[in-house]
Amino acid sequence: MPMLTNAIIRSARPKPRAYKLFDGGGLHLFVAPTGLKSWRLKYRRGRREQLLTIGQYPDVALEAARARRDQARAAIAVGEDPARSADNVAAELADELAPPAAPVHHPAATTAAEARAAYAAIAAAPARPIATLAARFLALTAVRVGSLRLATWDEIEVDDASALVWRIPAAHLKLSRARKASAEHDHFVPLSTAAAAVLDAARNHSAGAGKLIFPIGERAIGALHDRAGLAGRHVPHGWRASFSTILNDARPEDRAAIDEALAHQVKGKVEGAYNRSAQLVRRRALFEAWAAILAG
């Protein structure tokens, strides 16, 4: 069956009766007589057929819908209910689309010693290998959990220095709807030597899981942090605060570069191709320094 394309989706017009445009793996676009278009996923849980609503188009683009389908399949494979996971993902995406609000303070390590201890505890806690690798990669890259769970192998690229860099699509970032639709706002995360090693190990544990690098359930990383004894002291999202706090203390002259490394928009700053290479060099130095801190 032919896969959907953006052109097909855009040209889909409402009809007197609702109809479906099928993509693959149970994913289809539901087109209502009102013109509303929504992504839905048909799957089986036990012996019963289920229907999961992923989100409306164009709020959820084609590639994002496919990534959410792959996430749901990964959740089913580990015995989780994708509908329950989708509720949490939808809340996360709604938060990312909302205008800036008062900052939420997540429990996080604030010193190098605390961060090092948290990283070691995560590595030692009992978990599926792919979940441990995902948690370590999250710590080393300081990205949002949503971006990590949506990460696919084709987002890993090689930069001008022949080193690995993760291009996170704008659609997976905390940006305005207009910015999410443009590849100009993709975010680049240079992978430290330690992060590249984790990625290499992940290849051995995610084979057969499709494009997703870390086919894990929605609660996998949080549960691992809890088992590591970090409940109430350091949460998955806390790595972003730890990265910012600890590196700003150690390298105050790199404050702007640290903000950029976290995909924070620096006022008056536009990242273009002309200066991206220079920025990647600075960011790579930061992520290597961060990896060294976590390794001790």
PDB file of N, CA and C in Angstrom, residues 69-125:
ATOM      1  N   ARG A  69       3.573   6.717  16.150  1.00  0.00           N
ATOM      2  CA  ARG A  69       3.167   5.332  15.872  1.00  0.00           C
ATOM      3  C   ARG A  69       4.255   4.366  16.325  1.00  0.00           C
ATOM      4  N   ASP A  70       5.515   4.677  15.973  1.00  0.00           N
ATOM      5  CA  ASP A  70       6.627   3.806  16.358  1.00  0.00           C
ATOM      6  C   ASP A  70       6.763   3.741  17.871  1.00  0.00           C
ATOM      7  N   GLN A  71       6.528   4.873  18.542  1.00  0.00           N
ATOM      8  CA  GLN A  71       6.567   4.879  20.007  1.00  0.00           C
ATOM      9  C   GLN A  71       5.493   3.964  20.569  1.00  0.00           C
ATOM     10  N   ALA A  72       4.291   4.055  19.998  1.00  0.00           N
ATOM     11  CA  ALA A  72       3.187   3.223  20.481  1.00  0.00           C
ATOM     12  C   ALA A  72       3.509   1.745  20.291  1.00  0.00           C
ATOM     13  N   ARG A  73       4.077   1.390  19.152  1.00  0.00           N
ATOM     14  CA  ARG A  73       4.454   0.004  18.901  1.00  0.00           C
ATOM     15  C   ARG A  73       5.519  -0.466  19.893  1.00  0.00           C
ATOM     16  N   ALA A  74       6.450   0.435  20.211  1.00  0.00           N
ATOM     17  CA  ALA A  74       7.489   0.087  21.186  1.00  0.00           C
ATOM     18  C   ALA A  74       6.870  -0.131  22.557  1.00  0.00           C
ATOM     19  N   ALA A  75       5.878   0.685  22.924  1.00  0.00           N
ATOM     20  CA  ALA A  75       5.208   0.532  24.218  1.00  0.00           C
ATOM     21  C   ALA A  75       4.480  -0.809  24.283  1.00  0.00           C
ATOM     22  N   ILE A  76       3.794  -1.158  23.200  1.00  0.00           N
ATOM     23  CA  ILE A  76       3.077  -2.438  23.148  1.00  0.00           C
ATOM     24  C   ILE A  76       4.053  -3.599  23.303  1.00  0.00           C
ATOM     25  N   ALA A  77       5.214  -3.481  22.681  1.00  0.00           N
ATOM     26  CA  ALA A  77       6.209  -4.562  22.713  1.00  0.00           C
ATOM     27  C   ALA A  77       6.712  -4.843  24.119  1.00  0.00           C
ATOM     28  N   VAL A  78       6.685  -3.816  24.998  1.00  0.00           N
ATOM     29  CA  VAL A  78       7.151  -4.025  26.380  1.00  0.00           C
ATOM     30  C   VAL A  78       5.980  -4.153  27.352  1.00  0.00           C
ATOM     31  N   GLY A  79       4.763  -4.359  26.800  1.00  0.00           N
ATOM     32  CA  GLY A  79       3.596  -4.620  27.641  1.00  0.00           C
ATOM     33  C   GLY A  79       2.894  -3.398  28.167  1.00  0.00           C
ATOM     34  N   GLU A  80       3.215  -2.222  27.644  1.00  0.00           N
ATOM     35  CA  GLU A  80       2.557  -1.003  28.102  1.00  0.00           C
ATOM     36  C   GLU A  80       1.365  -0.676  27.218  1.00  0.00           C
ATOM     37  N   ASP A  81       0.440   0.115  27.770  1.00  0.00           N
ATOM     38  CA  ASP A  81      -0.721   0.559  27.020  1.00  0.00           C
ATOM     39  C   ASP A  81      -0.366   1.867  26.326  1.00  0.00           C
ATOM     40  N   PRO A  82      -0.290   1.897  24.997  1.00  0.00           N
ATOM     41  CA  PRO A  82       0.106   3.131  24.308  1.00  0.00           C
ATOM     42  C   PRO A  82      -0.869   4.274  24.514  1.00  0.00           C
ATOM     43  N   ALA A  83      -2.132   3.957  24.793  1.00  0.00           N
ATOM     44  CA  ALA A  83      -3.108   5.020  25.039  1.00  0.00           C
ATOM     45  C   ALA A  83      -2.745   5.783  26.305  1.00  0.00           C
ATOM     46  N   ARG A  84      -2.296   5.053  27.318  1.00  0.00           N
ATOM     47  CA  ARG A  84      -1.893   5.706  28.569  1.00  0.00           C
ATOM     48  C   ARG A  84      -0.647   6.551  28.350  1.00  0.00           C
ATOM     49  N   SER A  85       0.332   5.993  27.583  1.00  0.00           N
ATOM     50  CA  SER A  85       1.544   6.750  27.285  1.00  0.00           C
ATOM     51  C   SER A  85       1.217   7.976  26.465  1.00  0.00           C
ATOM     52  N   ALA A  86       0.268   7.848  25.531  1.00  0.00           N
ATOM     53  CA  ALA A  86      -0.076   8.963  24.654  1.00  0.00           C
ATOM     54  C   ALA A  86      -0.643  10.135  25.435  1.00  0.00           C
ATOM     55  N   ASP A  87      -1.375   9.856  26.524  1.00  0.00           N
ATOM     56  CA  ASP A  87      -1.899  10.942  27.343  1.00  0.00           C
ATOM     57  C   ASP A  87      -0.773  11.798  27.874  1.00  0.00           C
ATOM     58  N   ASN A  88       0.290  11.153  28.326  1.00  0.00           N
ATOM     59  CA  ASN A  88       1.433  11.888  28.871  1.00  0.00           C
ATOM     60  C   ASN A  88       2.193  12.632  27.773  1.00  0.00           C
ATOM     61  N   VAL A  89       2.361  11.984  26.597  1.00  0.00           N
ATOM     62  CA  VAL A  89       3.052  12.631  25.491  1.00  0.00           C
ATOM     63  C   VAL A  89       2.261  13.836  25.005  1.00  0.00           C
ATOM     64  N   ALA A  90       0.919  13.687  24.927  1.00  0.00           N
ATOM     65  CA  ALA A  90       0.089  14.799  24.475  1.00  0.00           C
ATOM     66  C   ALA A  90       0.207  15.983  25.424  1.00  0.00           C
ATOM     67  N   ALA A  91       0.250  15.688  26.732  1.00  0.00           N
ATOM     68  CA  ALA A  91       0.406  16.762  27.708  1.00  0.00           C
ATOM     69  C   ALA A  91       1.745  17.458  27.538  1.00  0.00           C
ATOM     70  N   GLU A  92       2.777  16.651  27.258  1.00  0.00           N
ATOM     71  CA  GLU A  92       4.108  17.219  27.048  1.00  0.00           C
ATOM     72  C   GLU A  92       4.142  18.101  25.816  1.00  0.00           C
ATOM     73  N   LEU A  93       3.507  17.636  24.705  1.00  0.00           N
ATOM     74  CA  LEU A  93       3.487  18.428  23.484  1.00  0.00           C
ATOM     75  C   LEU A  93       2.664  19.692  23.663  1.00  0.00           C
ATOM     76  N   ALA A  94       1.552  19.600  24.405  1.00  0.00           N
ATOM     77  CA  ALA A  94       0.735  20.783  24.655  1.00  0.00           C
ATOM     78  C   ALA A  94       1.527  21.817  25.441  1.00  0.00           C
ATOM     79  N   ASP A  95       2.317  21.338  26.399  1.00  0.00           N
ATOM     80  CA  ASP A  95       3.157  22.240  27.185  1.00  0.00           C
ATOM     81  C   ASP A  95       4.184  22.924  26.294  1.00  0.00           C
ATOM     82  N   GLU A  96       4.731  22.176  25.312  1.00  0.00           N
ATOM     83  CA  GLU A  96       5.744  22.750  24.436  1.00  0.00           C
ATOM     84  C   GLU A  96       5.149  23.765  23.461  1.00  0.00           C
ATOM     85  N   LEU A  97       3.850  23.602  23.126  1.00  0.00           N
ATOM     86  CA  LEU A  97       3.211  24.540  22.215  1.00  0.00           C
ATOM     87  C   LEU A  97       2.686  25.776  22.924  1.00  0.00           C
ATOM     88  N   ALA A  98       2.566  25.694  24.243  1.00  0.00           N
ATOM     89  CA  ALA A  98       1.999  26.801  25.000  1.00  0.00           C
ATOM     90  C   ALA A  98       2.993  27.951  25.103  1.00  0.00           C
ATOM     91  N   PRO A  99       2.481  29.180  25.304  1.00  0.00           N
ATOM     92  CA  PRO A  99       3.388  30.319  25.479  1.00  0.00           C
ATOM     93  C   PRO A  99       4.176  30.170  26.752  1.00  0.00           C
ATOM     94  N   PRO A 100       5.339  30.845  26.860  1.00  0.00           N
ATOM     95  CA  PRO A 100       6.169  30.721  28.057  1.00  0.00           C
ATOM     96  C   PRO A 100       5.392  31.039  29.322  1.00  0.00           C
ATOM     97  N   ALA A 101       5.592  30.221  30.335  1.00  0.00           N
ATOM     98  CA  ALA A 101       4.935  30.440  31.621  1.00  0.00           C
ATOM     99  C   ALA A 101       6.010  30.526  32.691  1.00  0.00           C
ATOM    100  N   ALA A 102       5.567  30.635  33.931  1.00  0.00           N
ATOM    101  CA  ALA A 102       6.528  30.694  35.026  1.00  0.00           C
ATOM    102  C   ALA A 102       7.351  29.414  35.016  1.00  0.00           C
ATOM    103  N   PRO A 103       8.655  29.509  35.216  1.00  0.00           N
ATOM    104  CA  PRO A 103       9.504  28.323  35.148  1.00  0.00           C
ATOM    105  C   PRO A 103       9.136  27.279  36.188  1.00  0.00           C
ATOM    106  N   VAL A 104       9.197  26.018  35.767  1.00  0.00           N
ATOM    107  CA  VAL A 104       8.947  24.910  36.688  1.00  0.00           C
ATOM    108  C   VAL A 104      10.298  24.386  37.142  1.00  0.00           C
ATOM    109  N   HIS A 105      10.454  24.276  38.452  1.00  0.00           N
ATOM    110  CA  HIS A 105      11.744  23.841  38.983  1.00  0.00           C
ATOM    111  C   HIS A 105      11.691  22.338  39.268  1.00  0.00           C
ATOM    112  N   HIS A 106      12.425  21.590  38.470  1.00  0.00           N
ATOM    113  CA  HIS A 106      12.482  20.144  38.632  1.00  0.00           C
ATOM    114  C   HIS A 106      13.634  19.788  39.573  1.00  0.00           C
ATOM    115  N   PRO A 107      13.426  18.804  40.458  1.00  0.00           N
ATOM    116  CA  PRO A 107      14.525  18.377  41.326  1.00  0.00           C
ATOM    117  C   PRO A 107      15.734  17.980  40.488  1.00  0.00           C
ATOM    118  N   ALA A 108      16.889  18.528  40.824  1.00  0.00           N
ATOM    119  CA  ALA A 108      18.073  18.271  40.009  1.00  0.00           C
ATOM    120  C   ALA A 108      19.344  18.414  40.826  1.00  0.00           C
ATOM    121  N   ALA A 109      20.366  17.660  40.420  1.00  0.00           N
ATOM    122  CA  ALA A 109      21.694  17.795  41.012  1.00  0.00           C
ATOM    123  C   ALA A 109      22.242  19.172  40.660  1.00  0.00           C
ATOM    124  N   THR A 110      22.863  19.838  41.629  1.00  0.00           N
ATOM    125  CA  THR A 110      23.356  21.199  41.383  1.00  0.00           C
ATOM    126  C   THR A 110      24.869  21.330  41.538  1.00  0.00           C
ATOM    127  N   THR A 111      25.536  20.244  41.857  1.00  0.00           N
ATOM    128  CA  THR A 111      26.993  20.268  41.946  1.00  0.00           C
ATOM    129  C   THR A 111      27.554  19.135  41.098  1.00  0.00           C
ATOM    130  N   ALA A 112      28.815  19.251  40.730  1.00  0.00           N
ATOM    131  CA  ALA A 112      29.451  18.216  39.923  1.00  0.00           C
ATOM    132  C   ALA A 112      29.430  16.873  40.652  1.00  0.00           C
ATOM    133  N   ALA A 113      29.664  16.897  41.954  1.00  0.00           N
ATOM    134  CA  ALA A 113      29.678  15.654  42.730  1.00  0.00           C
ATOM    135  C   ALA A 113      28.306  14.993  42.734  1.00  0.00           C
ATOM    136  N   GLU A 114      27.246  15.798  42.879  1.00  0.00           N
ATOM    137  CA  GLU A 114      25.891  15.241  42.887  1.00  0.00           C
ATOM    138  C   GLU A 114      25.531  14.665  41.519  1.00  0.00           C
ATOM    139  N   ALA A 115      25.897  15.380  40.456  1.00  0.00           N
ATOM    140  CA  ALA A 115      25.595  14.904  39.109  1.00  0.00           C
ATOM    141  C   ALA A 115      26.337  13.604  38.815  1.00  0.00           C
ATOM    142  N   ARG A 116      27.587  13.537  39.240  1.00  0.00           N
ATOM    143  CA  ARG A 116      28.408  12.341  39.026  1.00  0.00           C
ATOM    144  C   ARG A 116      27.799  11.147  39.765  1.00  0.00           C
ATOM    145  N   ALA A 117      27.344  11.381  40.983  1.00  0.00           N
ATOM    146  CA  ALA A 117      26.745  10.306  41.778  1.00  0.00           C
ATOM    147  C   ALA A 117      25.426   9.846  41.153  1.00  0.00           C
ATOM    148  N   ALA A 118      24.626  10.795  40.643  1.00  0.00           N
ATOM    149  CA  ALA A 118      23.354  10.441  40.018  1.00  0.00           C
ATOM    150  C   ALA A 118      23.587   9.618  38.752  1.00  0.00           C
ATOM    151  N   TYR A 119      24.562  10.010  37.962  1.00  0.00           N
ATOM    152  CA  TYR A 119      24.869   9.299  36.723  1.00  0.00           C
ATOM    153  C   TYR A 119      25.339   7.872  37.025  1.00  0.00           C
ATOM    154  N   ALA A 120      26.165   7.727  38.049  1.00  0.00           N
ATOM    155  CA  ALA A 120      26.659   6.398  38.430  1.00  0.00           C
ATOM    156  C   ALA A 120      25.516   5.528  38.952  1.00  0.00           C
ATOM    157  N   ALA A 121      24.601   6.138  39.715  1.00  0.00           N
ATOM    158  CA  ALA A 121      23.470   5.388  40.272  1.00  0.00           C
ATOM    159  C   ALA A 121      22.560   4.876  39.154  1.00  0.00           C
ATOM    160  N   ILE A 122      22.356   5.687  38.121  1.00  0.00           N
ATOM    161  CA  ILE A 122      21.523   5.290  36.993  1.00  0.00           C
ATOM    162  C   ILE A 122      22.164   4.108  36.254  1.00  0.00           C
ATOM    163  N   ALA A 123      23.455   4.185  36.047  1.00  0.00           N
ATOM    164  CA  ALA A 123      24.155   3.116  35.333  1.00  0.00           C
ATOM    165  C   ALA A 123      24.106   1.791  36.090  1.00  0.00           C
ATOM    166  N   ALA A 124      24.029   1.875  37.429  1.00  0.00           N
ATOM    167  CA  ALA A 124      24.074   0.664  38.255  1.00  0.00           C
ATOM    168  C   ALA A 124      22.696   0.106  38.583  1.00  0.00           C
ATOM    169  N   ALA A 125      21.639   0.889  38.386  1.00  0.00           N
ATOM    170  CA  ALA A 125      20.289   0.455  38.766  1.00  0.00           C
ATOM    171  C   ALA A 125      19.792  -0.646  37.833  1.00  0.00           C
TER     172      ALA A 125
END
